[in-house]
């Protein structure tokens, strides 16, 4: 199996920046409301202006997630989600649209699947890499090795409470982008995206980051525009999951288009 | 290195910090405060004073010969953590952490609770120190430990029933972690067992190790020698680590942890994490856990809310792997029979959690024989369990009660 030579995620982000804007990253969980619809919904995101897909693997104990995403992923688990469906979904989405697909997963499923085996199967399915909300770089030696071997992206998180030294580590160890957590909290749409996000991105710049995306709390096109004023990408999750839950693929397509309006320079 | 000197963050391959980046700063802050407090005579004196004047330490030991007749005639000595203020060992850790939280300038305590004993202890400390307190408790547990919910509310705490997932301890921990991520500035998460990310496993153990230190001396004074075995129930593992720790480097003292086997460890309804689980990451640490092949946590089952947890502290996982401690399953029924036996033979009603240790001790006593001395951690009292026990033995109405009194043991 050949390794990736460069990060498609970084390439996409750089192209959007060169065009005077930034990237829109859209999160949806696999298997909600069912496997096929989750694939169709991810495809619809890309067709409506989302640049990078963050595909969540449902997990029994999602401590970083708020009620909207918890409800969706619990439904997927109750309906029989298996890890294999995650690879199936990545392959199906990348076969239909030309956008990088990052998988967002808590660490234990990867550990149980086998870190190397997971990396190989993700690469084979056409996945771009992993976002790991409960794996800090300090604990990630196996994943650092597997991602170096395969060339997969690895997105670590940076928080307003992180020290400068930890931000430097997140920047050095991440590939694709650094996930800047906008606020001290869990996922969920919020009326204001924190001022904390702006200063966190500034600190990440000081730490050498050229690819920092802001997530947690973003739910409108105006917020996307505001975030892209200082960051390289805006990540939206709960707002899309709510739309999918309430109105299916047509609704999530409309929500994506409305968010993407914020990426037009 | 002595086994007693292990300080984490890893115990062998277990432990670590598998948490969102947002919590790392708070864990570092806590670790630094704890490390400083360990060697700070002022902190140590404050805690010792609280234990002497509030908790009721040292807790006594009680030898139970009438109970021991049913356990092969071995000498059985109970370490009476049930006599502590608030009714269990949990207060040892809570007062230590609450003092640390005060030093850190935190004004709000949050806690998870299963049986409610840790929640009650946390609410108690918050009342004592004038802090705000929020306790997360699985909805299933708020129902089976309703008395403790009322106690927490009376103490001024807010109890939030958790309706996600299995609606038990595991989900209460998830919810407390989410609260902590959002409010880490003014909030201390008072984790109630030797699980979770570093420094919790080592810090909670250290706040409980006084149990074993006292008991080791008390058994020596009473019998002139060390016990042959030390036993405890294991949920997350705090009362067990607390009593094991002082004996870790006594090679002739065997250590036994009893896990909740629910309807049987070979059924699908149990909480026998080390017996039936395998290593994985849950709630911030690598340890044994109950999980399916995809790494999804499997819901545990036990009649005892405090043991109904699909994980276990990393130090226990390590002690198991190196063969220093043994972990064995005890069913709901074995525990309930032991609860009744201790009540009737000694006039001591144990918590259902602690009854698992008693049931294990009955089997162990029969194996070791009358020459043996066994020290048991009686981690809590059974007041909170009267409704469960009343239903289990069908003794809630007077007619049934009278009939029960005629029944042989
Ligand atoms: C009396 C008692 N014993 C034991 C436990 C189990 O916890 P641990 O294994 O951490 O001692 C509890 C937990 O609620 C408890 O209340």
XYZ file of C-alpha atoms and ligand atoms in Angstrom:
690
model
C 0.000 0.000 0.000
C 1.532 3.295 -1.009
C 1.588 6.268 1.306
C 0.151 9.676 0.541
C 2.763 12.127 -0.590
C 1.136 15.337 0.530
C -1.838 16.428 2.553
C -4.894 16.947 0.373
C -6.460 18.786 3.297
C -3.628 21.313 3.378
C -3.831 21.679 -0.397
C -7.543 22.442 -0.260
C -7.119 24.919 2.584
C -4.236 26.656 0.815
C -6.255 26.960 -2.403
C -9.199 28.518 -0.567
C -6.858 30.955 1.176
C -5.198 31.859 -2.099
C -8.651 32.723 -3.411
C -9.048 35.175 -0.547
C -11.188 33.141 1.795
C -10.762 29.924 3.759
C -12.110 26.414 3.990
C -15.485 25.235 5.246
C -15.258 21.930 7.137
C -18.538 20.092 7.676
C -19.108 17.384 10.299
C -21.635 14.579 10.059
C -21.689 11.232 11.857
C -21.701 7.956 9.930
C -24.909 5.966 10.212
C -27.270 8.794 11.087
C -30.138 8.620 10.358
C -28.925 5.491 8.519
C -25.770 4.528 6.634
C -27.010 5.352 3.143
C -28.519 8.700 4.127
C -25.372 9.689 6.005
C -23.361 9.085 2.819
C -25.849 11.028 0.700
C -25.789 13.855 3.246
C -21.982 14.090 3.169
C -22.055 14.174 -0.628
C -24.697 16.918 -0.464
C -22.422 18.957 1.815
C -19.671 18.927 -0.787
C -22.107 19.703 -3.616
C -23.226 22.731 -1.619
C -19.901 24.315 -0.887
C -18.312 22.350 1.955
C -14.600 21.889 1.206
C -13.598 19.177 3.680
C -15.717 16.454 5.273
C -15.238 15.551 8.926
C -16.906 12.178 9.254
C -17.644 11.196 12.852
C -17.586 7.587 14.034
C -20.311 7.027 16.626
C -18.875 6.112 20.030
C -20.500 5.031 23.268
C -18.812 7.661 25.470
C -18.385 10.885 23.475
C -17.177 13.313 26.145
C -16.430 16.143 23.698
C -19.933 16.140 22.219
C -23.018 18.134 23.102
C -26.612 16.891 23.059
C -27.296 17.218 19.306
C -24.369 15.067 18.214
C -24.837 12.688 21.154
C -28.418 12.018 20.120
C -27.419 11.366 16.520
C -24.524 9.056 17.344
C -26.532 7.171 19.976
C -29.201 6.573 17.355
C -26.578 5.261 14.938
C -25.178 2.922 17.599
C -28.620 1.685 18.589
C -29.276 0.943 14.909
C -26.176 -1.228 14.693
C -23.292 1.012 13.601
C -20.057 -0.973 13.196
C -16.579 0.403 12.491
C -16.648 -1.257 9.074
C -19.457 1.119 8.102
C -17.055 3.995 8.669
C -14.625 2.720 6.039
C -17.548 1.921 3.720
C -18.819 5.478 4.063
C -15.390 7.009 3.414
C -15.010 4.938 0.250
C -18.514 5.752 -0.964
C -18.146 9.485 -0.362
C -14.705 9.803 -1.952
C -15.932 7.826 -4.976
C -18.695 10.362 -5.563
C -17.126 13.730 -4.723
C -13.655 15.159 -4.826
C -13.237 16.473 -1.293
C -10.905 15.173 1.403
C -12.609 13.118 4.119
C -11.145 13.258 7.609
C -12.489 10.775 10.132
C -13.254 12.134 13.600
C -12.992 9.393 16.198
C -12.485 8.876 19.883
C -9.396 6.834 20.543
C -10.605 3.495 21.885
C -12.211 2.261 18.644
C -8.921 2.867 16.811
C -6.970 1.146 19.559
C -9.219 -1.917 19.483
C -9.207 -2.113 15.680
C -5.417 -1.875 15.785
C -3.744 1.456 15.055
C -1.790 0.217 12.018
C -4.683 -1.757 10.629
C -6.955 1.257 11.075
C -4.487 3.492 9.235
C -4.122 0.994 6.379
C -7.857 0.518 5.971
C -8.536 4.252 6.141
C -5.912 4.896 3.475
C -7.337 2.113 1.301
C -10.831 3.599 1.627
C -9.535 6.938 0.380
C -9.632 8.732 3.742
C -7.409 11.743 4.381
C -6.629 11.224 8.062
C -7.967 11.429 11.598
C -9.232 14.070 13.991
C -8.759 12.716 17.525
C -10.693 14.640 20.202
C -9.467 12.581 23.160
C -5.952 11.801 21.992
C -3.384 14.478 22.750
C -0.050 14.293 20.943
C 1.668 13.306 24.232
C -0.139 9.930 24.181
C -0.068 9.431 20.426
C 3.245 7.701 19.679
C 1.597 4.750 17.909
C -0.563 7.031 15.809
C 2.331 9.374 15.012
C 4.228 6.372 13.644
C 1.268 4.970 11.703
C 0.398 8.343 10.189
C 4.024 8.969 9.227
C 4.159 5.577 7.558
C 0.918 6.097 5.619
C 1.071 9.850 5.102
C -2.385 10.239 6.630
C -3.233 13.602 8.182
C -3.490 13.886 11.930
C -5.441 16.737 13.437
C -4.815 17.495 17.088
C -6.803 19.982 19.130
C -5.696 23.293 20.600
C -7.688 24.986 23.364
C -7.813 28.496 24.829
C -6.357 26.982 28.019
C -3.364 25.363 26.255
C 0.050 26.730 27.180
C 2.285 28.170 24.472
C 4.462 25.079 24.665
C 1.449 22.853 24.097
C 0.285 24.978 21.172
C 3.723 24.601 19.601
C 3.471 20.853 20.083
C -0.012 20.749 18.521
C 1.248 22.737 15.526
C 4.355 20.598 15.089
C 2.554 17.284 15.429
C -0.561 18.111 13.402
C -0.766 17.639 9.656
C -3.729 18.909 7.635
C -4.687 21.544 10.154
C -4.784 22.300 13.865
C -8.282 22.187 15.321
C -8.700 25.361 17.381
C -11.468 24.842 19.923
C -13.287 28.161 19.883
C -14.571 28.119 23.403
C -14.095 26.187 26.580
C -16.851 23.680 26.053
C -18.285 20.831 24.074
C -19.849 20.784 20.616
C -23.121 22.639 20.080
C -24.303 25.730 18.210
C -23.755 29.015 20.047
C -24.956 32.546 19.363
C -21.473 34.088 19.620
C -18.315 32.386 18.635
C -15.956 33.289 21.389
C -13.467 36.066 21.290
C -11.263 33.334 22.712
C -11.109 31.790 19.230
C -9.573 34.910 17.746
C -6.818 35.103 20.326
C -6.235 31.321 20.175
C -5.664 31.518 16.415
C -3.305 34.457 16.934
C -1.352 32.364 19.445
C -1.304 29.432 17.015
C 0.150 31.775 14.362
C 2.865 32.749 16.828
C 3.501 29.036 17.298
C 4.029 28.714 13.548
C 0.664 27.499 12.310
C -0.258 28.144 8.692
C -3.319 25.933 8.822
C -5.663 26.553 11.770
C -9.376 25.804 11.610
C -11.832 26.945 14.255
C -14.586 24.683 15.504
C -17.207 24.317 18.247
C -20.169 26.663 18.250
C -20.281 27.865 14.633
C -23.754 27.690 13.100
C -24.334 30.520 10.585
C -22.817 31.845 7.347
C -22.026 35.121 9.114
C -20.061 33.281 11.779
C -18.193 31.387 9.059
C -17.271 34.682 7.426
C -16.186 36.175 10.741
C -14.005 33.157 11.579
C -12.450 33.070 8.108
C -11.421 36.673 8.700
C -8.661 35.393 10.986
C -8.532 31.595 10.621
C -7.833 29.236 7.724
C -11.014 27.248 8.086
C -14.326 27.089 9.912
C -15.704 23.779 11.222
C -19.462 23.288 11.584
C -21.056 20.272 13.231
C -24.153 20.487 15.388
C -25.938 22.928 13.055
C -25.600 20.449 10.171
C -26.602 17.463 12.305
C -29.705 19.364 13.496
C -30.652 20.160 9.911
C -30.228 16.527 8.886
C -32.251 15.346 11.866
C -35.060 17.795 11.189
C -35.323 17.827 7.398
C -33.142 15.091 5.904
C -30.727 15.517 2.994
C -32.534 18.491 1.390
C -32.358 20.420 4.656
C -28.705 19.640 5.294
C -27.930 20.680 1.699
C -29.649 24.025 2.298
C -27.831 24.470 5.613
C -24.495 23.767 3.899
C -25.224 26.307 1.161
C -26.123 28.943 3.745
C -22.870 28.296 5.634
C -20.879 28.308 2.400
C -22.172 31.794 1.655
C -19.803 32.846 4.413
C -16.814 31.561 2.410
C -17.455 33.836 -0.561
C -14.827 36.539 -0.324
C 11.402 0.176 43.384
C 8.824 -0.653 46.011
C 5.334 -1.201 44.603
C 4.089 1.414 47.050
C 6.177 4.095 45.361
C 4.414 4.059 41.979
C 3.347 7.607 41.165
C 1.832 7.360 37.683
C 1.004 8.712 35.170
C 1.522 5.124 34.067
C 1.258 1.901 36.021
C 2.935 -0.469 33.603
C 1.017 0.130 30.384
C -2.058 1.482 32.176
C -3.088 5.016 33.058
C -2.157 8.128 31.120
C -4.310 11.005 29.984
C -6.771 10.398 27.190
C -8.803 13.578 27.435
C -9.677 16.595 25.302
C -6.872 19.154 25.119
C -9.168 21.625 26.935
C -8.645 19.667 30.176
C -4.868 19.296 30.075
C -4.182 22.655 31.698
C -6.556 21.842 34.567
C -4.967 18.430 35.072
C -1.504 20.005 35.104
C -2.684 22.601 37.602
C -4.185 19.903 39.805
C -1.088 17.733 39.546
C 1.142 20.638 40.588
C -1.134 21.564 43.503
C -1.307 17.966 44.632
C 2.440 17.441 44.374
C 3.007 20.560 46.479
C 0.360 19.564 49.036
C 1.907 16.125 49.527
C 4.981 17.605 51.160
C 3.306 20.657 52.663
C 2.979 20.181 56.438
C 0.221 22.805 56.603
C -1.942 20.907 54.123
C -1.247 17.585 55.795
C -2.100 19.024 59.212
C -5.332 20.533 57.916
C -6.410 17.205 56.450
C -5.400 15.263 59.552
C -7.367 17.684 61.716
C -10.455 17.236 59.562
C -10.101 13.476 59.736
C -9.759 13.574 63.515
C -12.590 16.011 64.198
C -14.990 15.518 61.301
C -14.522 12.174 59.531
C -13.958 10.223 62.721
C -10.535 8.756 61.970
C -8.919 6.493 62.787
C -11.790 4.162 61.983
C -11.873 1.135 64.250
C -11.447 -2.513 63.360
C -13.968 -5.114 64.496
C -13.311 -8.828 64.664
C -16.411 -10.809 63.632
C -16.224 -14.386 65.022
C -19.902 -15.271 64.544
C -19.705 -14.282 60.885
C -16.370 -16.095 60.610
C -17.993 -19.405 61.584
C -19.560 -19.306 58.113
C -16.192 -18.606 56.521
C -14.172 -21.677 57.420
C -13.437 -20.399 60.898
C -10.707 -18.020 59.764
C -10.165 -14.907 61.897
C -11.974 -12.106 60.090
C -11.331 -8.477 60.914
C -13.374 -5.657 59.419
C -11.922 -2.218 58.777
C -14.894 -0.046 59.638
C -14.970 2.634 56.943
C -18.753 2.377 57.282
C -18.448 4.326 60.528
C -16.929 7.368 58.851
C -19.020 10.513 58.677
C -21.381 10.194 55.665
C -21.188 6.405 55.848
C -18.373 5.236 53.617
C -14.709 5.522 52.701
C -15.525 8.133 50.061
C -15.123 11.025 52.520
C -11.332 10.426 52.776
C -10.787 11.393 49.165
C -13.432 14.085 49.104
C -11.969 16.110 51.965
C -8.498 15.887 50.429
C -9.651 17.047 47.021
C -11.941 19.742 48.430
C -8.995 21.196 50.355
C -6.966 21.193 47.138
C -9.828 22.850 45.246
C -9.936 25.564 47.890
C -6.199 26.124 47.445
C -6.724 26.418 43.703
C -9.353 29.093 44.288
C -12.169 26.997 42.799
C -15.651 27.844 44.057
C -17.656 25.065 42.451
C -17.379 21.313 42.972
C -18.820 18.817 40.528
C -18.939 15.088 41.074
C -20.306 11.901 39.577
C -21.905 9.325 41.785
C -23.202 5.789 41.480
C -24.403 4.623 44.859
C -24.682 8.225 45.933
C -22.047 7.828 48.645
C -19.472 9.856 46.754
C -22.134 12.431 45.891
C -23.173 12.689 49.524
C -19.561 13.071 50.622
C -18.980 15.749 47.963
C -22.145 17.633 48.934
C -20.994 17.414 52.544
C -17.580 18.903 51.772
C -19.190 21.657 49.697
C -21.451 22.532 52.628
C -18.502 22.486 55.005
C -16.358 24.736 52.814
C -19.155 26.971 51.499
C -18.813 25.856 47.887
C -21.392 25.290 45.175
C -21.939 21.599 44.355
C -23.426 19.808 41.350
C -23.677 16.015 41.340
C -24.278 13.987 38.186
C -26.053 10.706 38.790
C -27.420 8.203 36.283
C -31.201 8.151 36.233
C -31.247 4.427 37.063
C -29.173 5.177 40.154
C -31.285 8.135 41.283
C -34.142 5.638 41.423
C -32.374 2.839 43.276
C -30.579 5.206 45.679
C -33.375 7.710 46.209
C -32.453 8.190 49.840
C -29.011 9.469 48.903
C -30.527 11.864 46.358
C -32.554 13.390 49.178
C -29.450 13.575 51.377
C -27.498 15.443 48.707
C -30.348 17.897 48.159
C -30.703 18.453 51.880
C -26.998 19.279 51.976
C -27.594 21.967 49.368
C -26.257 20.213 46.272
C -27.943 20.146 42.898
C -28.449 16.570 41.677
C -28.698 16.213 37.904
C -30.116 12.866 36.722
C -28.239 11.708 33.603
C -30.484 10.219 30.949
C -27.873 9.262 28.321
C -26.545 5.822 27.520
C -26.897 3.257 30.270
C -28.070 5.970 32.698
C -25.620 4.755 35.355
C -22.190 5.715 36.704
C -20.377 5.591 33.345
C -22.704 8.178 31.859
C -22.581 10.333 34.977
C -18.788 10.510 34.509
C -19.227 11.522 30.847
C -21.571 14.315 31.881
C -19.261 15.513 34.648
C -16.350 15.577 32.179
C -18.441 17.683 29.765
C -19.316 20.107 32.563
C -15.645 20.321 33.531
C -14.530 21.045 29.954
C -16.964 23.970 29.860
C -16.393 25.361 33.356
C -12.845 24.450 34.198
C -11.980 28.005 35.246
C -13.933 28.039 38.522
C -14.795 24.338 38.847
C -13.013 21.367 40.341
C -14.083 17.926 39.199
C -14.045 15.837 42.331
C -13.658 12.393 40.751
C -14.709 9.708 43.192
C -12.520 6.747 42.415
C -9.019 5.721 41.336
C -9.907 5.982 37.638
C -9.764 8.864 35.177
C -6.793 10.768 33.782
C -3.587 11.377 35.711
C -3.302 12.612 38.467
C -6.658 11.235 39.666
C -5.704 7.543 40.064
C -2.631 8.269 42.153
C -4.115 11.212 44.040
C -7.335 9.428 44.999
C -5.305 6.391 46.059
C -3.099 8.557 48.238
C -6.108 10.145 49.955
C -7.403 6.645 50.733
C -4.163 4.915 51.669
C -4.743 5.957 55.275
C -7.244 3.051 55.389
C -4.538 0.438 54.927
C -1.963 2.288 56.999
C -4.288 2.373 59.998
C -5.521 -1.176 59.457
C -2.037 -2.653 59.108
C -1.111 -1.279 62.524
C -4.466 -2.278 64.030
C -4.178 -5.881 62.828
C -0.604 -6.090 64.130
C -1.754 -4.754 67.515
C -4.708 -7.115 67.666
C -3.116 -10.325 66.386
C 0.612 -9.768 66.619
C 1.124 -10.407 62.922
C 0.157 -9.308 59.445
C -3.002 -10.766 57.890
C -2.761 -13.574 55.359
C -5.110 -11.777 53.035
C -6.684 -8.364 52.545
C -10.000 -8.156 50.701
C -12.143 -5.383 49.250
C -14.839 -4.815 46.662
C -13.811 -3.175 43.408
C -15.956 -0.742 41.462
C -13.551 1.875 40.195
C -11.297 0.563 42.920
C -10.747 3.346 45.460
C -11.547 1.529 48.697
C -9.547 -1.467 47.463
C -6.479 0.635 46.559
C -6.866 2.424 49.876
C -6.606 -0.755 51.914
C -4.182 -2.592 49.566
C -1.589 0.132 49.370
C 0.058 -0.293 52.764
C 0.423 -4.036 52.092
C 1.747 -3.922 48.522
C 5.295 -4.636 49.614
C 4.380 -7.303 52.158
C 4.840 -10.350 49.907
C 3.145 -12.748 52.340
C -0.081 -10.760 52.380
C -2.378 -11.824 49.533
C -4.628 -9.143 48.042
C -8.113 -9.926 46.714
C -10.421 -7.571 44.878
C -14.006 -8.690 44.356
C -15.793 -7.453 41.267
C -19.554 -7.382 40.792
C -20.620 -10.357 38.696
C -24.294 -9.345 38.606
C -26.283 -12.332 37.392
C -23.020 -14.232 36.824
C -19.766 -13.316 35.136
C -20.503 -15.768 32.335
C -23.847 -14.101 31.583
C -24.100 -10.768 29.772
C -25.266 -8.989 32.901
C -22.262 -8.283 35.078
C -19.685 -5.633 35.975
C -16.664 -7.946 36.256
C -14.253 -5.670 34.442
C -10.939 -7.405 35.043
C -12.426 -10.915 34.952
C -14.175 -10.398 31.633
C -12.798 -7.217 30.058
C -9.674 -6.357 28.116
C -7.425 -3.282 27.976
C -8.757 -0.142 26.339
C -9.266 3.555 26.946
C -12.244 4.824 28.925
C -12.744 8.044 30.868
C -9.270 9.337 30.296
C -7.135 6.322 31.150
C -5.990 3.065 29.673
C -7.131 0.122 31.772
C -9.311 -2.953 31.629
C -12.836 -2.273 30.456
C -15.941 -4.041 29.219
C -16.177 -3.444 25.483
C -17.265 -5.024 22.234
C -14.897 -5.822 19.363
C -15.275 -2.252 18.036
C -14.179 -0.719 21.332
C -17.682 0.463 22.225
C -18.182 0.304 25.976
C -20.564 -2.431 27.062
C -23.088 -1.529 29.730
C -22.446 -3.168 33.064
C -24.998 -4.630 35.457
C -24.928 -5.029 39.199
C -27.449 -4.830 41.993
C -24.925 -2.490 43.572
C -24.949 0.985 42.035
C -21.443 1.696 43.314
C -19.961 -1.293 41.488
C -22.033 -0.926 38.326
C -19.185 0.403 36.198
C -17.575 -1.083 33.053
C -14.109 0.293 33.880
C -11.584 -0.015 36.693
C -8.632 2.033 37.927
C -5.332 1.566 36.062
C -3.340 0.598 39.146
C -5.611 -2.421 39.627
C -5.115 -3.427 35.991
C -1.384 -3.351 36.614
C -1.538 -5.200 39.960
C -3.577 -7.870 38.187
C -1.124 -8.243 35.313
C 1.943 -8.484 37.537
C 0.123 -10.997 39.729
C 0.287 -8.933 42.917
C -3.483 -8.860 43.431
C -6.238 -11.233 42.354
C -9.639 -10.120 41.111
C -12.584 -12.472 41.393
C -16.293 -12.215 40.573
C -19.129 -12.174 43.135
C -22.763 -12.392 42.011
C -25.654 -10.230 43.161
C -27.064 -13.117 45.150
C -23.788 -14.031 46.826
C -23.425 -10.412 47.896
C -26.988 -10.170 49.182
C -26.648 -13.373 51.183
C -23.438 -12.040 52.731
C -25.170 -8.755 53.534
C -27.865 -10.617 55.430
C -25.375 -12.906 57.127
C -23.272 -10.073 58.539
C -26.417 -8.269 59.653
C -27.705 -11.299 61.525
C -24.475 -12.612 62.989
C -22.807 -9.359 63.965
C -25.425 -6.596 63.953
C -23.617 -4.726 61.206
C -25.535 -3.906 58.016
C -23.012 -3.392 55.219
C -23.455 -1.507 51.957
C -24.233 -3.854 49.070
C -20.885 -2.845 47.559
C -19.017 -3.942 50.687
C -21.121 -7.115 50.835
C -19.280 -8.254 47.697
C -16.053 -8.187 49.702
C -17.747 -10.141 52.483
C -19.036 -12.793 50.071
C -15.565 -13.180 48.604
C -14.128 -13.434 52.085
C -16.501 -16.280 52.970
C -15.132 -18.310 50.042
C -11.563 -17.315 50.805
C -11.902 -18.176 54.488
C -13.066 -21.666 53.558
C -9.992 -22.078 51.355
C -7.500 -20.697 53.856
C -8.920 -22.432 56.932
C -9.080 -21.560 60.631
C -5.437 -20.523 60.998
C -5.859 -17.638 58.580
C -6.364 -13.966 59.358
C -8.318 -11.987 56.781
C -8.691 -8.216 56.829
C -11.797 -6.966 55.002
C -12.472 -3.396 53.982
C -16.030 -2.699 55.071
C -16.238 0.303 52.761
C -19.724 1.503 53.645
C -22.905 1.031 55.627
C -26.154 -0.310 54.245
C -28.625 2.400 55.239
C -28.870 3.603 51.640
C -29.652 0.057 50.495
C -32.625 -0.715 52.697
C -35.118 -0.396 49.880
C -33.127 -2.706 47.578
C -32.553 -5.190 50.378
C -36.158 -4.923 51.503
C -37.356 -5.839 48.046
C -34.688 -8.499 47.527
C -35.604 -10.371 50.686
C -39.259 -9.439 50.416
C -39.285 -8.064 53.947
C -40.919 -4.728 53.326
C -44.276 -5.703 54.809
C -44.713 -6.945 58.326
C -46.148 -10.344 57.419
C -43.143 -11.116 55.270
C -40.879 -9.729 57.950
C -42.311 -12.123 60.526
C -41.946 -15.072 58.145
C -38.344 -14.117 57.438
C -37.594 -14.134 61.157
C -38.576 -17.814 61.334
C -36.394 -18.739 58.389
C -33.043 -20.365 59.061
C -29.953 -18.503 57.928
C -19.678 1.813 50.127
C -19.022 1.762 48.801
N -18.065 0.856 48.577
C -17.454 0.771 47.380
C -17.798 1.599 46.329
C -17.131 1.387 45.019
O -16.171 2.334 44.704
P -14.630 2.016 44.791
O -14.404 0.761 44.005
O -14.000 3.207 44.148
O -14.261 1.863 46.196
C -18.782 2.572 46.534
C -19.147 3.476 45.424
O -20.112 4.135 45.375
C -19.406 2.654 47.800
O -20.366 3.559 48.026
